[in-house]
Amino acid sequence: MSDSNSDSDSTTSPIGAPEAAVPVVGAISLIGRRNSMEDAISVWPNLCSPYINQHRPIDFFAVYDGHCGPHSCFERIDEMAFDTCYKCGIGVPCGCPPHYYGIGGSTALLTILTEKTIIVANCGDSRAVLCTGGRAIPLSIDHKPDRPEERARIEACGGHVDFDCYARVLGILAMSRAIGAKYLKEYITSEPEFTFTKREAEDEFLILASDGLWKAVSNDDACKVARECLQKEKPFGSGDVFSSPSNAAAALLTRLAMGRGSQDNISVIVVDLKITS
Protein backbone atom coordinates (compact mmCIF):
# COMPACT_ATOMS: atom_id res chain seq x y z
CA MET A 1 0.00 0.00 0.00
CA SER A 2 2.80 2.36 0.73
CA ASP A 3 6.51 2.66 0.32
CA SER A 4 9.15 3.95 2.70
CA ASN A 5 12.90 4.15 2.57
CA SER A 6 14.33 1.46 4.85
CA ASP A 7 17.98 2.17 4.12
CA SER A 8 19.52 2.85 7.51
CA ASP A 9 22.15 5.14 5.96
CA SER A 10 19.44 7.50 4.73
CA THR A 11 17.29 7.60 7.85
CA THR A 12 19.84 8.18 10.59
CA SER A 13 21.23 11.53 11.65
CA PRO A 14 24.82 12.30 12.58
CA ILE A 15 25.77 11.64 16.19
CA GLY A 16 24.16 14.23 18.45
CA ALA A 17 21.81 15.56 15.75
CA PRO A 18 18.03 15.44 16.28
CA GLU A 19 15.92 13.09 14.18
CA ALA A 20 13.58 14.76 11.71
CA ALA A 21 9.93 14.64 12.74
CA VAL A 22 7.75 12.33 10.66
CA PRO A 23 4.06 13.16 10.12
CA VAL A 24 1.42 10.65 11.17
CA VAL A 25 -0.16 9.32 7.98
CA GLY A 26 -3.13 7.08 7.23
CA ALA A 27 -3.55 5.52 3.80
CA ILE A 28 -5.89 3.02 2.18
CA SER A 29 -6.59 1.85 -1.36
CA LEU A 30 -9.73 -0.16 -2.21
CA ILE A 31 -10.81 -1.90 -5.40
CA GLY A 32 -14.38 -0.84 -4.63
CA ARG A 33 -16.99 -1.98 -7.15
CA ARG A 34 -14.52 -2.31 -10.02
CA ASN A 35 -13.34 -5.67 -11.37
CA SER A 36 -9.69 -4.62 -11.31
CA MET A 37 -7.43 -2.36 -9.27
CA GLU A 38 -5.98 0.57 -11.20
CA ASP A 39 -5.13 2.92 -8.32
CA ALA A 40 -1.78 3.09 -6.53
CA ILE A 41 -0.54 5.18 -3.63
CA SER A 42 2.91 6.02 -2.32
CA VAL A 43 3.92 7.26 1.12
CA TRP A 44 7.55 8.28 1.70
CA PRO A 45 7.82 10.08 5.03
CA ASN A 46 11.22 11.65 5.65
CA LEU A 47 12.15 11.22 2.00
CA CYS A 48 15.46 13.07 2.27
CA SER A 49 18.13 12.10 4.74
CA PRO A 50 18.23 14.53 7.68
CA TYR A 51 22.00 14.65 7.21
CA ILE A 52 21.65 15.73 3.58
CA ASN A 53 18.76 18.09 4.26
CA GLN A 54 20.18 19.79 7.37
CA HIS A 55 17.52 18.14 9.56
CA ARG A 56 14.63 19.82 7.78
CA PRO A 57 11.99 17.15 7.08
CA ILE A 58 10.79 16.55 3.53
CA ASP A 59 7.93 14.09 3.03
CA PHE A 60 6.51 12.72 -0.23
CA PHE A 61 2.99 11.43 -0.89
CA ALA A 62 1.36 10.43 -4.17
CA VAL A 63 -1.88 9.08 -5.60
CA TYR A 64 -2.03 7.49 -9.05
CA ASP A 65 -5.31 6.55 -10.76
CA GLY A 66 -4.69 4.39 -13.81
CA HIS A 67 -7.01 3.77 -16.72
CA CYS A 68 -7.42 1.36 -19.65
CA GLY A 69 -6.61 -1.81 -17.77
CA PRO A 70 -4.79 -2.99 -14.64
CA HIS A 71 -1.02 -2.78 -14.91
CA SER A 72 1.91 -2.33 -12.59
CA CYS A 73 3.85 0.49 -14.24
CA PHE A 74 2.30 3.26 -12.13
CA GLU A 75 2.74 1.41 -8.83
CA ARG A 76 6.45 2.26 -8.95
CA ILE A 77 6.41 5.41 -11.07
CA ASP A 78 7.69 7.54 -8.18
CA GLU A 79 10.62 5.19 -7.60
CA MET A 80 11.49 5.26 -11.29
CA ALA A 81 11.32 9.05 -11.30
CA PHE A 82 13.73 9.22 -8.35
CA ASP A 83 16.00 6.66 -9.99
CA THR A 84 15.99 8.52 -13.30
CA CYS A 85 16.77 11.79 -11.56
CA TYR A 86 19.59 10.18 -9.61
CA LYS A 87 21.16 8.62 -12.71
CA CYS A 88 20.42 11.61 -14.96
CA GLY A 89 18.91 9.11 -17.36
CA ILE A 90 15.86 9.16 -19.59
CA GLY A 91 13.49 6.58 -20.97
CA VAL A 92 13.45 4.21 -18.01
CA PRO A 93 11.42 1.15 -19.09
CA CYS A 94 8.22 0.83 -17.07
CA GLY A 95 7.73 -2.92 -17.40
CA CYS A 96 4.25 -2.70 -18.92
CA PRO A 97 3.17 -5.37 -21.42
CA PRO A 98 3.65 -4.02 -24.97
CA HIS A 99 -0.09 -3.68 -25.63
CA TYR A 100 -0.36 -1.18 -22.76
CA TYR A 101 2.14 1.27 -24.22
CA GLY A 102 -0.44 3.07 -26.34
CA ILE A 103 -3.56 2.95 -24.18
CA GLY A 104 -2.43 2.77 -20.55
CA GLY A 105 -2.33 5.98 -18.57
CA SER A 106 -2.69 7.46 -15.11
CA THR A 107 -3.31 10.57 -13.12
CA ALA A 108 -0.46 11.73 -10.89
CA LEU A 109 -1.06 13.75 -7.74
CA LEU A 110 2.24 14.41 -5.96
CA THR A 111 2.72 16.28 -2.71
CA ILE A 112 5.98 17.35 -1.11
CA LEU A 113 5.67 18.51 2.47
CA THR A 114 8.45 20.66 3.85
CA GLU A 115 8.83 22.49 7.13
CA LYS A 116 7.30 25.66 5.67
CA THR A 117 5.56 24.76 2.42
CA ILE A 118 3.07 22.31 0.92
CA ILE A 119 3.96 21.71 -2.73
CA VAL A 120 1.39 19.97 -4.92
CA ALA A 121 1.88 18.85 -8.52
CA ASN A 122 -1.26 17.58 -10.22
CA CYS A 123 -1.87 15.92 -13.56
CA GLY A 124 -5.39 14.52 -13.92
CA ASP A 125 -8.45 14.40 -11.70
CA SER A 126 -7.12 13.18 -8.38
CA ARG A 127 -7.28 15.94 -5.76
CA ALA A 128 -5.48 17.41 -2.75
CA VAL A 129 -7.46 19.23 -0.05
CA LEU A 130 -6.08 21.05 2.98
CA CYS A 131 -8.16 21.44 6.14
CA THR A 132 -7.10 24.63 7.90
CA GLY A 133 -9.04 26.17 10.76
CA GLY A 134 -11.97 23.87 9.99
CA ARG A 135 -12.16 25.02 6.35
CA ALA A 136 -11.60 22.84 3.28
CA ILE A 137 -9.13 24.43 0.86
CA PRO A 138 -8.46 22.64 -2.46
CA LEU A 139 -4.77 22.65 -3.35
CA SER A 140 -5.34 21.28 -6.85
CA ILE A 141 -7.92 21.76 -9.59
CA ASP A 142 -9.25 18.70 -11.43
CA HIS A 143 -8.17 18.47 -15.05
CA LYS A 144 -11.57 17.88 -16.61
CA PRO A 145 -12.22 18.36 -20.34
CA ASP A 146 -15.08 20.77 -19.61
CA ARG A 147 -12.84 23.25 -17.78
CA PRO A 148 -12.96 26.23 -20.16
CA GLU A 149 -9.19 26.60 -20.50
CA GLU A 150 -8.71 22.83 -20.90
CA ARG A 151 -11.44 22.55 -23.51
CA ALA A 152 -9.98 25.50 -25.42
CA ARG A 153 -6.54 23.84 -25.45
CA ILE A 154 -7.99 20.54 -26.68
CA GLU A 155 -9.95 22.22 -29.46
CA ALA A 156 -6.93 24.30 -30.47
CA CYS A 157 -5.11 20.99 -31.05
CA GLY A 158 -7.87 19.78 -33.35
CA GLY A 159 -9.68 17.65 -30.78
CA HIS A 160 -13.16 17.88 -29.34
CA VAL A 161 -14.98 17.24 -26.09
CA ASP A 162 -18.05 15.01 -26.09
CA PHE A 163 -20.66 15.21 -23.34
CA ASP A 164 -22.45 12.09 -22.16
CA CYS A 165 -22.56 11.31 -18.43
CA TYR A 166 -19.16 13.02 -18.22
CA ALA A 167 -17.19 15.29 -20.51
CA ARG A 168 -14.65 13.18 -22.42
CA VAL A 169 -11.81 13.94 -24.81
CA LEU A 170 -12.92 12.52 -28.18
CA GLY A 171 -15.65 10.75 -26.24
CA ILE A 172 -13.03 8.51 -24.60
CA LEU A 173 -11.02 9.96 -21.72
CA ALA A 174 -12.76 11.78 -18.85
CA MET A 175 -9.71 13.89 -18.01
CA SER A 176 -7.77 16.46 -19.99
CA ARG A 177 -4.30 15.67 -18.60
CA ALA A 178 -2.68 12.33 -17.88
CA ILE A 179 0.59 10.45 -17.89
CA GLY A 180 0.74 7.93 -20.72
CA ALA A 181 -2.38 7.52 -22.89
CA LYS A 182 -0.24 7.95 -25.99
CA TYR A 183 -3.17 7.38 -28.33
CA LEU A 184 -4.55 10.76 -27.20
CA LYS A 185 -1.27 12.63 -26.79
CA GLU A 186 -2.16 14.98 -29.63
CA TYR A 187 -4.95 16.38 -27.46
CA ILE A 188 -4.01 15.81 -23.83
CA THR A 189 -0.86 16.77 -21.96
CA SER A 190 1.14 15.35 -19.07
CA GLU A 191 2.24 18.80 -17.92
CA PRO A 192 1.27 19.21 -14.24
CA GLU A 193 -0.11 22.26 -12.50
CA PHE A 194 1.71 23.31 -9.32
CA THR A 195 0.56 25.03 -6.16
CA PHE A 196 2.81 26.28 -3.36
CA THR A 197 1.05 26.84 -0.05
CA LYS A 198 2.72 28.35 2.99
CA ARG A 199 2.14 26.26 6.09
CA GLU A 200 0.23 28.03 8.87
CA ALA A 201 -0.34 27.26 12.54
CA GLU A 202 -4.04 26.54 11.93
CA ASP A 203 -3.35 23.86 9.29
CA GLU A 204 -4.82 20.57 10.50
CA PHE A 205 -4.44 17.86 7.86
CA LEU A 206 -4.19 17.02 4.18
CA ILE A 207 -6.42 14.67 2.19
CA LEU A 208 -5.05 13.27 -1.08
CA ALA A 209 -7.43 11.02 -2.99
CA SER A 210 -8.38 9.59 -6.35
CA ASP A 211 -11.66 10.63 -7.95
CA GLY A 212 -13.30 7.49 -6.56
CA LEU A 213 -13.67 9.54 -3.38
CA TRP A 214 -14.36 12.96 -4.86
CA LYS A 215 -17.14 11.81 -7.21
CA ALA A 216 -19.15 10.84 -4.12
CA VAL A 217 -17.88 13.06 -1.30
CA SER A 218 -17.48 16.84 -1.31
CA ASN A 219 -14.39 18.62 -0.03
CA ASP A 220 -16.33 19.94 2.96
CA ASP A 221 -17.81 16.55 3.88
CA ALA A 222 -14.44 14.82 3.57
CA CYS A 223 -12.80 17.35 5.87
CA LYS A 224 -15.64 17.11 8.38
CA VAL A 225 -15.33 13.31 8.62
CA ALA A 226 -11.53 13.34 8.82
CA ARG A 227 -11.56 16.13 11.39
CA GLU A 228 -13.88 14.18 13.69
CA CYS A 229 -11.58 11.16 13.49
CA LEU A 230 -8.42 13.12 14.18
CA GLN A 231 -9.94 14.94 17.14
CA LYS A 232 -10.83 11.70 18.93
CA GLU A 233 -8.40 10.32 21.49
CA LYS A 234 -9.16 6.78 20.31
CA PRO A 235 -9.95 5.82 16.70
CA PHE A 236 -13.34 4.48 15.68
CA GLY A 237 -13.58 0.70 15.35
CA SER A 238 -10.83 -1.85 15.85
CA GLY A 239 -8.18 -3.69 13.88
CA ASP A 240 -5.11 -2.61 11.91
CA VAL A 241 -7.06 -0.30 9.62
CA PHE A 242 -8.06 1.73 12.70
CA SER A 243 -4.61 1.65 14.32
CA SER A 244 -4.40 5.45 14.37
CA PRO A 245 -6.81 8.37 13.91
CA SER A 246 -5.23 9.06 10.49
CA ASN A 247 -5.83 5.47 9.37
CA ALA A 248 -9.36 5.63 10.76
CA ALA A 249 -10.01 8.83 8.81
CA ALA A 250 -8.77 7.31 5.54
CA ALA A 251 -10.81 4.14 6.11
CA LEU A 252 -14.02 5.99 6.98
CA LEU A 253 -13.69 8.22 3.93
CA THR A 254 -13.50 5.17 1.66
CA ARG A 255 -16.54 3.68 3.41
CA LEU A 256 -18.44 6.93 3.01
CA ALA A 257 -17.67 7.00 -0.72
CA MET A 258 -18.81 3.38 -1.07
CA GLY A 259 -21.97 4.13 0.89
CA ARG A 260 -22.73 7.03 -1.43
CA GLY A 261 -22.46 4.83 -4.48
CA SER A 262 -18.90 5.31 -5.77
CA GLN A 263 -18.30 2.89 -8.64
CA ASP A 264 -14.55 3.43 -8.89
CA ASN A 265 -11.39 2.34 -7.10
CA ILE A 266 -10.92 4.55 -4.03
CA SER A 267 -7.53 5.64 -2.70
CA VAL A 268 -7.10 8.04 0.22
CA ILE A 269 -4.10 9.44 2.10
CA VAL A 270 -4.66 11.50 5.26
CA VAL A 271 -1.65 13.43 6.59
CA ASP A 272 -2.00 14.82 10.12
CA LEU A 273 -0.17 18.16 10.14
CA LYS A 274 -0.53 18.63 13.89
CA ILE A 275 1.09 15.42 15.13
CA THR A 276 4.50 13.96 14.29
CA SER A 277 6.22 10.82 15.46
Short mmCIF file of C-alpha atoms in Angstrom, two decimals, residues 118-223:
data_model
loop_
_atom_site.label_atom_id
_atom_site.label_comp_id
_atom_site.label_asym_id
_atom_site.label_seq_id
_atom_site.Cartn_x
_atom_site.Cartn_y
_atom_site.Cartn_z
CA ILE A 118 3.07 22.31 0.92
CA ILE A 119 3.96 21.71 -2.73
CA VAL A 120 1.39 19.97 -4.92
CA ALA A 121 1.88 18.85 -8.52
CA ASN A 122 -1.26 17.58 -10.22
CA CYS A 123 -1.87 15.92 -13.56
CA GLY A 124 -5.39 14.52 -13.92
CA ASP A 125 -8.45 14.40 -11.70
CA SER A 126 -7.12 13.18 -8.38
CA ARG A 127 -7.28 15.94 -5.76
CA ALA A 128 -5.48 17.41 -2.75
CA VAL A 129 -7.46 19.23 -0.05
CA LEU A 130 -6.08 21.05 2.98
CA CYS A 131 -8.16 21.44 6.14
CA THR A 132 -7.10 24.63 7.90
CA GLY A 133 -9.04 26.17 10.76
CA GLY A 134 -11.97 23.87 9.99
CA ARG A 135 -12.16 25.02 6.35
CA ALA A 136 -11.60 22.84 3.28
CA ILE A 137 -9.13 24.43 0.86
CA PRO A 138 -8.46 22.64 -2.46
CA LEU A 139 -4.77 22.65 -3.35
CA SER A 140 -5.34 21.28 -6.85
CA ILE A 141 -7.92 21.76 -9.59
CA ASP A 142 -9.25 18.70 -11.43
CA HIS A 143 -8.17 18.47 -15.05
CA LYS A 144 -11.57 17.88 -16.61
CA PRO A 145 -12.22 18.36 -20.34
CA ASP A 146 -15.08 20.77 -19.61
CA ARG A 147 -12.84 23.25 -17.78
CA PRO A 148 -12.96 26.23 -20.16
CA GLU A 149 -9.19 26.60 -20.50
CA GLU A 150 -8.71 22.83 -20.90
CA ARG A 151 -11.44 22.55 -23.51
CA ALA A 152 -9.98 25.50 -25.42
CA ARG A 153 -6.54 23.84 -25.45
CA ILE A 154 -7.99 20.54 -26.68
CA GLU A 155 -9.95 22.22 -29.46
CA ALA A 156 -6.93 24.30 -30.47
CA CYS A 157 -5.11 20.99 -31.05
CA GLY A 158 -7.87 19.78 -33.35
CA GLY A 159 -9.68 17.65 -30.78
CA HIS A 160 -13.16 17.88 -29.34
CA VAL A 161 -14.98 17.24 -26.09
CA ASP A 162 -18.05 15.01 -26.09
CA PHE A 163 -20.66 15.21 -23.34
CA ASP A 164 -22.45 12.09 -22.16
CA CYS A 165 -22.56 11.31 -18.43
CA TYR A 166 -19.16 13.02 -18.22
CA ALA A 167 -17.19 15.29 -20.51
CA ARG A 168 -14.65 13.18 -22.42
CA VAL A 169 -11.81 13.94 -24.81
CA LEU A 170 -12.92 12.52 -28.18
CA GLY A 171 -15.65 10.75 -26.24
CA ILE A 172 -13.03 8.51 -24.60
CA LEU A 173 -11.02 9.96 -21.72
CA ALA A 174 -12.76 11.78 -18.85
CA MET A 175 -9.71 13.89 -18.01
CA SER A 176 -7.77 16.46 -19.99
CA ARG A 177 -4.30 15.67 -18.60
CA ALA A 178 -2.68 12.33 -17.88
CA ILE A 179 0.59 10.45 -17.89
CA GLY A 180 0.74 7.93 -20.72
CA ALA A 181 -2.38 7.52 -22.89
CA LYS A 182 -0.24 7.95 -25.99
CA TYR A 183 -3.17 7.38 -28.33
CA LEU A 184 -4.55 10.76 -27.20
CA LYS A 185 -1.27 12.63 -26.79
CA GLU A 186 -2.16 14.98 -29.63
CA TYR A 187 -4.95 16.38 -27.46
CA ILE A 188 -4.01 15.81 -23.83
CA THR A 189 -0.86 16.77 -21.96
CA SER A 190 1.14 15.35 -19.07
CA GLU A 191 2.24 18.80 -17.92
CA PRO A 192 1.27 19.21 -14.24
CA GLU A 193 -0.11 22.26 -12.50
CA PHE A 194 1.71 23.31 -9.32
CA THR A 195 0.56 25.03 -6.16
CA PHE A 196 2.81 26.28 -3.36
CA THR A 197 1.05 26.84 -0.05
CA LYS A 198 2.72 28.35 2.99
CA ARG A 199 2.14 26.26 6.09
CA GLU A 200 0.23 28.03 8.87
CA ALA A 201 -0.34 27.26 12.54
CA GLU A 202 -4.04 26.54 11.93
CA ASP A 203 -3.35 23.86 9.29
CA GLU A 204 -4.82 20.57 10.50
CA PHE A 205 -4.44 17.86 7.86
CA LEU A 206 -4.19 17.02 4.18
CA ILE A 207 -6.42 14.67 2.19
CA LEU A 208 -5.05 13.27 -1.08
CA ALA A 209 -7.43 11.02 -2.99
CA SER A 210 -8.38 9.59 -6.35
CA ASP A 211 -11.66 10.63 -7.95
CA GLY A 212 -13.30 7.49 -6.56
CA LEU A 213 -13.67 9.54 -3.38
CA TRP A 214 -14.36 12.96 -4.86
CA LYS A 215 -17.14 11.81 -7.21
CA ALA A 216 -19.15 10.84 -4.12
CA VAL A 217 -17.88 13.06 -1.30
CA SER A 218 -17.48 16.84 -1.31
CA ASN A 219 -14.39 18.62 -0.03
CA ASP A 220 -16.33 19.94 2.96
CA ASP A 221 -17.81 16.55 3.88
CA ALA A 222 -14.44 14.82 3.57
CA CYS A 223 -12.80 17.35 5.87
#
